[in-house]
Short mmCIF file of N, CA, C and O in Angstrom, two decimals:
data_model
loop_
_atom_site.label_atom_id
_atom_site.label_comp_id
_atom_site.label_asym_id
_atom_site.label_seq_id
_atom_site.Cartn_x
_atom_site.Cartn_y
_atom_site.Cartn_z
N UNK P 11 15.01 124.92 35.55
CA UNK P 11 14.27 123.87 36.23
C UNK P 11 13.74 122.86 35.22
O UNK P 11 13.31 123.22 34.14
N UNK P 12 13.77 121.63 35.57
CA UNK P 12 13.16 120.59 34.76
C UNK P 12 13.87 120.21 33.49
O UNK P 12 13.30 119.49 32.67
N UNK P 13 15.10 120.66 33.31
CA UNK P 13 15.80 120.34 32.06
C UNK P 13 16.01 118.83 31.91
O UNK P 13 15.87 118.29 30.82
N UNK P 14 16.35 118.17 32.99
CA UNK P 14 16.55 116.72 32.95
C UNK P 14 15.23 116.02 32.65
O UNK P 14 15.19 115.08 31.85
N UNK P 15 14.16 116.48 33.29
CA UNK P 15 12.85 115.85 33.07
C UNK P 15 12.40 116.02 31.62
O UNK P 15 11.89 115.08 31.01
N UNK P 16 12.61 117.20 31.06
CA UNK P 16 12.23 117.45 29.67
C UNK P 16 13.04 116.55 28.73
O UNK P 16 12.53 116.09 27.70
N UNK P 17 14.27 116.27 29.10
CA UNK P 17 15.11 115.41 28.25
C UNK P 17 14.52 114.00 28.12
O UNK P 17 14.73 113.33 27.12
N UNK P 18 13.76 113.57 29.12
CA UNK P 18 13.12 112.25 29.02
C UNK P 18 12.06 112.25 27.93
O UNK P 18 11.84 111.22 27.29
N UNK P 19 11.42 113.38 27.71
CA UNK P 19 10.44 113.45 26.62
C UNK P 19 11.13 113.34 25.26
O UNK P 19 10.61 112.73 24.34
N UNK P 20 12.32 113.91 25.14
CA UNK P 20 13.10 113.77 23.90
C UNK P 20 13.51 112.32 23.70
O UNK P 20 13.47 111.79 22.58
N UNK P 21 13.90 111.66 24.78
CA UNK P 21 14.28 110.25 24.71
C UNK P 21 13.08 109.41 24.29
O UNK P 21 13.21 108.51 23.45
N UNK P 22 11.93 109.69 24.87
CA UNK P 22 10.72 108.96 24.51
C UNK P 22 10.38 109.17 23.04
O UNK P 22 10.02 108.21 22.34
N UNK P 23 10.52 110.40 22.56
CA UNK P 23 10.24 110.68 21.15
C UNK P 23 11.18 109.89 20.24
O UNK P 23 10.75 109.35 19.22
N UNK P 24 12.44 109.80 20.62
CA UNK P 24 13.41 109.03 19.83
C UNK P 24 13.07 107.55 19.83
O UNK P 24 13.30 106.86 18.84
N UNK P 25 12.54 107.07 20.94
CA UNK P 25 12.21 105.65 21.06
C UNK P 25 10.94 105.27 20.31
O UNK P 25 10.85 104.16 19.78
N UNK P 26 9.95 106.18 20.31
CA UNK P 26 8.68 105.77 19.71
C UNK P 26 7.78 106.89 19.25
O UNK P 26 6.57 106.69 19.13
N UNK P 27 8.35 108.05 19.04
CA UNK P 27 7.56 109.16 18.51
C UNK P 27 6.57 109.73 19.51
O UNK P 27 6.71 109.60 20.72
N UNK P 28 5.54 110.35 18.96
CA UNK P 28 4.54 111.03 19.78
C UNK P 28 3.83 110.06 20.72
O UNK P 28 3.54 110.39 21.87
N UNK P 29 3.58 108.86 20.25
CA UNK P 29 2.90 107.87 21.09
C UNK P 29 3.68 107.56 22.36
O UNK P 29 3.10 107.42 23.44
N UNK P 30 4.99 107.48 22.23
CA UNK P 30 5.84 107.22 23.39
C UNK P 30 5.84 108.41 24.34
O UNK P 30 5.86 108.24 25.57
N UNK P 31 5.79 109.61 23.80
CA UNK P 31 5.73 110.80 24.65
C UNK P 31 4.41 110.85 25.42
O UNK P 31 4.40 111.20 26.60
N UNK P 32 3.33 110.49 24.76
CA UNK P 32 2.02 110.46 25.41
C UNK P 32 2.02 109.41 26.52
O UNK P 32 1.51 109.65 27.62
N UNK P 33 2.62 108.26 26.24
CA UNK P 33 2.69 107.21 27.25
C UNK P 33 3.53 107.66 28.45
O UNK P 33 3.16 107.40 29.60
N UNK P 34 4.64 108.35 28.20
CA UNK P 34 5.47 108.87 29.28
C UNK P 34 4.67 109.85 30.13
O UNK P 34 4.71 109.79 31.37
N UNK P 35 3.93 110.73 29.49
CA UNK P 35 3.11 111.69 30.22
C UNK P 35 2.04 110.99 31.05
O UNK P 35 1.77 111.37 32.19
N UNK P 36 1.45 109.94 30.50
CA UNK P 36 0.41 109.21 31.22
C UNK P 36 0.99 108.49 32.44
O UNK P 36 0.40 108.52 33.52
N UNK P 37 2.13 107.86 32.26
CA UNK P 37 2.75 107.11 33.37
C UNK P 37 3.19 108.05 34.48
O UNK P 37 2.99 107.77 35.66
N UNK P 38 3.79 109.17 34.10
CA UNK P 38 4.33 110.10 35.10
C UNK P 38 3.28 111.09 35.60
O UNK P 38 3.52 111.79 36.57
N UNK P 39 2.13 111.16 34.90
CA UNK P 39 1.09 112.13 35.21
C UNK P 39 1.62 113.56 35.13
O UNK P 39 1.28 114.43 35.92
N UNK P 40 2.51 113.76 34.14
CA UNK P 40 3.14 115.07 33.97
C UNK P 40 3.38 115.32 32.48
O UNK P 40 4.00 114.52 31.80
N UNK P 41 2.87 116.45 31.99
CA UNK P 41 3.11 116.82 30.60
C UNK P 41 4.53 117.37 30.45
O UNK P 41 5.18 117.69 31.44
N UNK P 42 4.96 117.50 29.22
CA UNK P 42 6.30 118.07 29.00
C UNK P 42 6.36 119.53 29.46
O UNK P 42 7.38 119.98 29.97
N UNK P 43 5.25 120.25 29.31
CA UNK P 43 5.21 121.64 29.77
C UNK P 43 5.34 121.72 31.29
O UNK P 43 6.06 122.57 31.82
N UNK P 44 4.65 120.83 31.98
CA UNK P 44 4.75 120.81 33.45
C UNK P 44 6.13 120.36 33.88
O UNK P 44 6.70 120.87 34.84
N UNK P 45 6.69 119.38 33.16
CA UNK P 45 8.04 118.89 33.49
C UNK P 45 9.07 120.01 33.40
O UNK P 45 10.03 120.05 34.18
N UNK P 46 8.86 120.92 32.48
CA UNK P 46 9.80 122.04 32.30
C UNK P 46 9.81 122.97 33.51
O UNK P 46 10.82 123.64 33.76
N UNK P 47 8.71 122.99 34.26
CA UNK P 47 8.63 123.88 35.41
C UNK P 47 8.87 123.17 36.74
O UNK P 47 9.01 123.82 37.77
N UNK P 48 8.89 121.86 36.71
CA UNK P 48 9.11 121.08 37.93
C UNK P 48 10.61 121.00 38.24
O UNK P 48 11.46 121.15 37.36
N UNK P 49 10.90 120.70 39.49
CA UNK P 49 12.29 120.55 39.92
C UNK P 49 12.83 119.19 39.50
O UNK P 49 12.11 118.20 39.50
N UNK P 50 14.10 119.16 39.12
CA UNK P 50 14.77 117.89 38.79
C UNK P 50 15.17 117.19 40.09
O UNK P 50 16.34 116.91 40.34
N UNK P 51 14.18 116.88 40.91
CA UNK P 51 14.46 116.23 42.20
C UNK P 51 14.77 114.76 41.97
O UNK P 51 14.44 114.19 40.93
N UNK P 52 15.38 114.15 42.96
CA UNK P 52 15.71 112.73 42.84
C UNK P 52 14.44 111.89 42.70
O UNK P 52 14.43 110.89 41.96
N UNK P 53 13.36 112.29 43.35
CA UNK P 53 12.09 111.56 43.24
C UNK P 53 11.52 111.66 41.83
O UNK P 53 11.06 110.66 41.26
N UNK P 54 11.54 112.85 41.26
CA UNK P 54 11.04 113.03 39.89
C UNK P 54 11.90 112.28 38.89
O UNK P 54 11.38 111.65 37.97
N UNK P 55 13.20 112.33 39.05
CA UNK P 55 14.09 111.62 38.13
C UNK P 55 13.86 110.12 38.23
O UNK P 55 13.80 109.42 37.21
N UNK P 56 13.69 109.60 39.44
CA UNK P 56 13.42 108.17 39.62
C UNK P 56 12.11 107.78 38.95
O UNK P 56 12.03 106.73 38.30
N UNK P 57 11.08 108.63 39.07
CA UNK P 57 9.80 108.38 38.43
C UNK P 57 9.96 108.31 36.91
O UNK P 57 9.45 107.40 36.26
N UNK P 58 10.68 109.26 36.34
CA UNK P 58 10.88 109.29 34.89
C UNK P 58 11.76 108.14 34.41
O UNK P 58 11.54 107.59 33.35
N UNK P 59 12.77 107.77 35.20
CA UNK P 59 13.62 106.63 34.83
C UNK P 59 12.78 105.35 34.76
O UNK P 59 12.92 104.57 33.82
N UNK P 60 11.93 105.16 35.75
CA UNK P 60 11.06 103.97 35.76
C UNK P 60 10.11 103.99 34.58
O UNK P 60 9.92 102.98 33.89
N UNK P 61 9.52 105.17 34.32
CA UNK P 61 8.56 105.29 33.22
C UNK P 61 9.22 105.06 31.87
O UNK P 61 8.65 104.37 31.02
N UNK P 62 10.40 105.61 31.68
CA UNK P 62 11.06 105.46 30.36
C UNK P 62 11.45 104.00 30.13
O UNK P 62 11.45 103.53 28.98
N UNK P 63 11.71 103.27 31.18
CA UNK P 63 12.04 101.85 31.02
C UNK P 63 10.82 101.02 30.65
O UNK P 63 10.94 99.91 30.13
N UNK P 64 9.64 101.56 30.89
CA UNK P 64 8.39 100.86 30.57
C UNK P 64 7.93 101.12 29.14
O UNK P 64 7.01 100.46 28.66
N UNK P 65 8.57 102.07 28.48
CA UNK P 65 8.14 102.42 27.11
C UNK P 65 8.86 101.56 26.10
O UNK P 65 10.02 101.34 26.19
#
């Protein structure tokens, strides 16, 4: 569960390090630990896609 969502945190880290990961968590209201347990639903993926485009 949440493998796709966790991959967004890796993408954020590549884009801007820890600060980008913190920003992703703030925008999505989901930590990387919580993302790992959440379902890779279309709604969650859409949320993360939008958030990653804002970083």
